[in-house]
Structure formats: structure tokens, C-alpha cells
Amino acid sequence: MRLWFNPASPFARKVRIVAREAGLAEEIEEVSIAVSPVKPHAELARENPLVKIPALTTPDLGTLYDSAVICEYFDSLHRGTPLVPRAGPDRWRALRLQALGDGILEAAVLMRYESAVRPRAQQWSDWTAGQLAKVRGGLSALEREAPGWNERFGIGQITAACVLGYLDFRFPAEDWRGSGPALAQWYEGIARRPSVKATVPA
């Protein structure tokens, strides 16, 4: 299998953590590429018509894209405890938590593009403020849920770890720890987990 990714992408990081948690890392060739929302990567475009990462080229299914789809695929390839529960209320709780984390990340990535890619004269401060409100609202929801996670490290918690890591990486001035003590305590332990340490963006 070949995984197209960029180390800075939190969605690619989620997939890479899942691969390691599922014991699949040695079966995957990781291809790190530079990506841009305005200059499509030609080789990636041949694999993924959306020209987005992560994208996973498989031996029998062609190329899979979207981090949630790739994570489910990886989870189907191992016999350990499922990272995405197969059925019942636990499945919907896990998928809802993943969706919450993905929504926070989408808003944060859009903020990053606005400040780092869009010409300064065209940047829209009210739009950025709206995305930041989504990030902070999502973090408040994660803060309320974190005390109930205990030792669970499924797809929802993996996504939450990627959220917090991305904020530290791209928005270090955003003091999420100050407003989220339960999240801060949880992340302090999770950050030492081998799959999380191995995927920290440089």
C-alpha cells in the first residue's frame, strides 16, 4: 500500500496514527509530498481526482481518499480491538466524536490557508474570526467529553489528539490548555503514546 501524505496535515496524521495502532505501518509505503490549494500536485492528481491528502493506493481497491474512509479501511485489516466500533451506540458515539474533531480541524486548516496562502490584501478578518469561533466551540465540547474517555484510544480520541497537536503546531498562541484543563491532562499522557510521538509534524 502507498500512502500519500504531508507531515503537516492533521488529517494525514490521523491516518498514520491509525496505521500504527493497527500494526500496519510496515506494510505501508509513506510518500511525503508538498501540497498547495492553488498548485495541484500532478502525480497525486492521477491517484486522487480531488488532489487532496491523505490518499491511499491499495493493491485491490484502487485509491481510497478521505481520512475517515482510510481509517475504516485500516481498521478492517487487523484483528485487535476495533478503533471504530462495528455496531451499536458505541459506533455512533465514536463517529460523532470523529466528526467533531474533523470539523475543528477543517476550520483550523481554513484559518491557516487564509493567513499563509491568501494574499494579505484579500484576507477577510471576519471570516477568520468565524472559523476561530468554530474551533473554540468544538474545543469546549471536547473539554466536556474528555473526562469520560478513560483509557479509550479509538477513532474519536485519535482525532482529538490530532486537533490538539495541530493547534500546538500551527496556532501556538491559542491557549487551549488554559480553557481546557481536562483536555490538557488527557493530552499530556496521550502525547507520549508511540503512535502519536512518531507522527509529530516537524
Short mmCIF file of C-alpha atoms in Angstrom, two decimals:
data_model
loop_
_atom_site.label_atom_id
_atom_site.label_comp_id
_atom_site.label_asym_id
_atom_site.label_seq_id
_atom_site.Cartn_x
_atom_site.Cartn_y
_atom_site.Cartn_z
CA MET A 1 0.00 0.00 0.00
CA ARG A 2 1.15 3.52 -0.69
CA LEU A 3 0.03 6.46 1.46
CA TRP A 4 0.27 9.96 0.04
CA PHE A 5 0.62 12.47 2.85
CA ASN A 6 2.22 15.64 4.14
CA PRO A 7 3.60 15.63 7.71
CA ALA A 8 1.89 18.94 8.47
CA SER A 9 -1.58 17.67 7.59
CA PRO A 10 -3.62 16.74 10.68
CA PHE A 11 -5.88 14.53 8.55
CA ALA A 12 -2.88 12.63 7.24
CA ARG A 13 -1.58 12.36 10.79
CA LYS A 14 -4.86 10.76 11.88
CA VAL A 15 -4.47 8.09 9.21
CA ARG A 16 -0.84 7.49 10.14
CA ILE A 17 -1.70 7.08 13.82
CA VAL A 18 -4.43 4.58 12.96
CA ALA A 19 -1.99 2.63 10.78
CA ARG A 20 0.41 2.35 13.69
CA GLU A 21 -2.28 1.47 16.22
CA ALA A 22 -3.47 -1.28 13.85
CA GLY A 23 0.06 -2.65 13.40
CA LEU A 24 0.13 -1.88 9.68
CA ALA A 25 2.94 0.68 9.47
CA GLU A 26 5.45 -1.77 7.98
CA GLU A 27 3.03 -2.67 5.19
CA ILE A 28 2.65 0.94 4.03
CA GLU A 29 4.97 2.98 1.85
CA GLU A 30 4.57 6.57 3.02
CA VAL A 31 5.10 9.14 0.27
CA SER A 32 5.55 12.66 1.63
CA ILE A 33 4.65 15.38 -0.86
CA ALA A 34 4.23 19.14 -0.85
CA VAL A 35 0.63 20.21 -1.39
CA SER A 36 -0.99 23.54 -2.20
CA PRO A 37 -4.65 24.52 -2.60
CA VAL A 38 -3.72 26.58 -5.67
CA LYS A 39 -0.98 24.48 -7.32
CA PRO A 40 -2.20 20.87 -7.65
CA HIS A 41 0.37 18.11 -7.35
CA ALA A 42 0.40 16.38 -10.74
CA GLU A 43 1.28 12.87 -9.55
CA LEU A 44 -1.28 12.98 -6.74
CA ALA A 45 -3.91 14.19 -9.22
CA ARG A 46 -3.52 10.90 -11.09
CA GLU A 47 -4.29 8.99 -7.89
CA ASN A 48 -6.96 11.23 -6.38
CA PRO A 49 -9.19 13.40 -8.61
CA LEU A 50 -9.74 15.76 -5.67
CA VAL A 51 -5.95 16.24 -5.40
CA LYS A 52 -6.14 16.07 -1.61
CA ILE A 53 -4.25 14.19 1.05
CA PRO A 54 -4.29 11.70 2.56
CA ALA A 55 -4.81 9.25 -0.28
CA LEU A 56 -4.13 5.53 -0.09
CA THR A 57 -3.28 3.42 -3.12
CA THR A 58 -4.33 -0.17 -2.42
CA PRO A 59 -3.49 -3.38 -4.30
CA ASP A 60 -7.11 -4.34 -4.95
CA LEU A 61 -9.41 -1.35 -4.45
CA GLY A 62 -7.63 1.38 -6.35
CA THR A 63 -7.06 4.61 -4.42
CA LEU A 64 -9.04 5.46 -1.30
CA TYR A 65 -9.36 9.04 -0.14
CA ASP A 66 -10.79 10.95 2.79
CA SER A 67 -9.19 10.26 6.15
CA ALA A 68 -12.31 8.69 7.67
CA VAL A 69 -12.56 6.17 4.82
CA ILE A 70 -8.87 5.27 5.01
CA CYS A 71 -9.08 4.87 8.79
CA GLU A 72 -12.03 2.48 8.47
CA TYR A 73 -10.12 0.52 5.83
CA PHE A 74 -7.05 0.17 8.06
CA ASP A 75 -9.29 -0.83 10.96
CA SER A 76 -10.73 -3.64 8.85
CA LEU A 77 -7.28 -5.15 8.27
CA HIS A 78 -6.33 -6.07 11.84
CA ARG A 79 -7.76 -8.38 14.49
CA GLY A 80 -7.19 -6.25 17.56
CA THR A 81 -9.77 -4.16 19.36
CA PRO A 82 -11.58 -2.12 16.69
CA LEU A 83 -10.65 1.55 16.62
CA VAL A 84 -14.06 2.20 15.05
CA PRO A 85 -16.72 0.14 16.85
CA ARG A 86 -18.53 -2.15 14.44
CA ALA A 87 -22.11 -1.54 15.57
CA GLY A 88 -24.42 -0.20 18.24
CA PRO A 89 -24.37 3.04 20.27
CA ASP A 90 -20.58 2.93 20.71
CA ARG A 91 -20.14 3.16 16.94
CA TRP A 92 -22.26 6.30 16.67
CA ARG A 93 -20.58 7.90 19.66
CA ALA A 94 -17.18 7.26 18.12
CA LEU A 95 -18.19 8.56 14.68
CA ARG A 96 -19.80 11.64 16.20
CA LEU A 97 -16.60 12.38 18.15
CA GLN A 98 -14.56 11.90 14.99
CA ALA A 99 -16.87 14.29 13.13
CA LEU A 100 -16.47 16.88 15.89
CA GLY A 101 -12.70 16.66 15.67
CA ASP A 102 -12.72 16.74 11.88
CA GLY A 103 -14.91 19.85 11.96
CA ILE A 104 -12.46 21.61 14.27
CA LEU A 105 -9.59 20.64 12.00
CA GLU A 106 -11.39 21.83 8.87
CA ALA A 107 -11.92 25.25 10.46
CA ALA A 108 -8.31 25.41 11.69
CA VAL A 109 -6.88 24.44 8.29
CA LEU A 110 -9.01 27.10 6.61
CA MET A 111 -7.63 29.65 9.08
CA ARG A 112 -4.13 28.52 8.20
CA TYR A 113 -4.78 28.86 4.46
CA GLU A 114 -6.27 32.31 4.97
CA SER A 115 -3.20 33.62 6.80
CA ALA A 116 -0.44 31.71 4.99
CA VAL A 117 -1.69 31.36 1.41
CA ARG A 118 -4.19 34.08 0.62
CA PRO A 119 -2.64 37.48 -0.28
CA ARG A 120 -2.81 39.84 2.69
CA ALA A 121 -4.93 42.38 0.83
CA GLN A 122 -7.58 39.70 0.22
CA GLN A 123 -7.73 38.26 3.73
CA TRP A 124 -11.10 38.56 5.48
CA SER A 125 -10.77 39.02 9.23
CA ASP A 126 -14.47 38.40 9.98
CA TRP A 127 -14.33 35.10 8.11
CA THR A 128 -11.24 34.05 10.07
CA ALA A 129 -12.97 35.03 13.31
CA GLY A 130 -15.90 32.83 12.33
CA GLN A 131 -13.61 29.84 11.82
CA LEU A 132 -11.89 30.52 15.15
CA ALA A 133 -15.29 30.52 16.86
CA LYS A 134 -15.91 27.04 15.45
CA VAL A 135 -12.53 25.88 16.75
CA ARG A 136 -13.20 27.23 20.23
CA GLY A 137 -16.75 25.90 20.32
CA GLY A 138 -15.51 22.47 19.31
CA LEU A 139 -12.78 22.55 21.94
CA SER A 140 -15.37 23.35 24.60
CA ALA A 141 -17.31 20.27 23.55
CA LEU A 142 -14.16 18.13 23.68
CA GLU A 143 -13.36 19.50 27.14
CA ARG A 144 -16.76 18.35 28.41
CA GLU A 145 -16.25 14.86 27.00
CA ALA A 146 -12.59 14.22 27.83
CA PRO A 147 -13.15 13.08 31.46
CA GLY A 148 -15.22 10.14 30.20
CA TRP A 149 -12.61 8.79 27.78
CA ASN A 150 -10.59 6.97 30.42
CA GLU A 151 -8.14 4.63 28.64
CA ARG A 152 -10.06 4.53 25.37
CA PHE A 153 -8.00 5.49 22.29
CA GLY A 154 -10.35 4.89 19.40
CA ILE A 155 -11.01 6.91 16.29
CA GLY A 156 -12.63 9.77 18.21
CA GLN A 157 -9.76 10.18 20.65
CA ILE A 158 -7.21 9.80 17.84
CA THR A 159 -8.91 12.69 16.02
CA ALA A 160 -8.93 14.76 19.22
CA ALA A 161 -5.19 14.17 19.63
CA CYS A 162 -4.66 15.42 16.06
CA VAL A 163 -6.72 18.52 16.83
CA LEU A 164 -4.62 19.44 19.84
CA GLY A 165 -1.36 18.64 18.10
CA TYR A 166 -2.31 20.77 15.12
CA LEU A 167 -3.20 23.73 17.33
CA ASP A 168 0.18 23.45 19.06
CA PHE A 169 1.90 23.24 15.67
CA ARG A 170 0.11 25.99 13.75
CA PHE A 171 -1.53 28.16 16.42
CA PRO A 172 0.74 28.10 19.49
CA ALA A 173 -0.72 31.39 20.73
CA GLU A 174 -4.15 29.77 21.08
CA ASP A 175 -4.16 28.85 24.78
CA TRP A 176 -6.41 25.81 24.58
CA ARG A 177 -4.83 24.36 27.72
CA GLY A 178 -5.88 27.37 29.76
CA SER A 179 -9.52 26.90 28.88
CA GLY A 180 -9.39 23.08 28.73
CA PRO A 181 -7.70 21.60 31.80
CA ALA A 182 -9.27 18.16 31.30
CA LEU A 183 -8.09 18.08 27.69
CA ALA A 184 -4.64 19.26 28.74
CA GLN A 185 -4.34 16.48 31.32
CA TRP A 186 -5.53 13.87 28.83
CA TYR A 187 -3.22 15.08 26.06
CA GLU A 188 -0.19 15.10 28.33
CA GLY A 189 -0.46 11.33 28.63
CA ILE A 190 -1.56 10.62 25.06
CA ALA A 191 1.31 12.67 23.61
CA ARG A 192 3.70 10.01 24.94
CA ARG A 193 1.96 7.20 23.09
CA PRO A 194 4.31 5.72 20.44
CA SER A 195 1.91 6.24 17.51
CA VAL A 196 1.39 9.87 18.49
CA LYS A 197 5.08 10.59 19.09
CA ALA A 198 6.06 9.01 15.77
CA THR A 199 3.76 11.32 13.78
CA VAL A 200 4.51 14.72 15.32
CA PRO A 201 4.90 17.24 12.46
CA ALA A 202 8.37 18.73 12.15
#
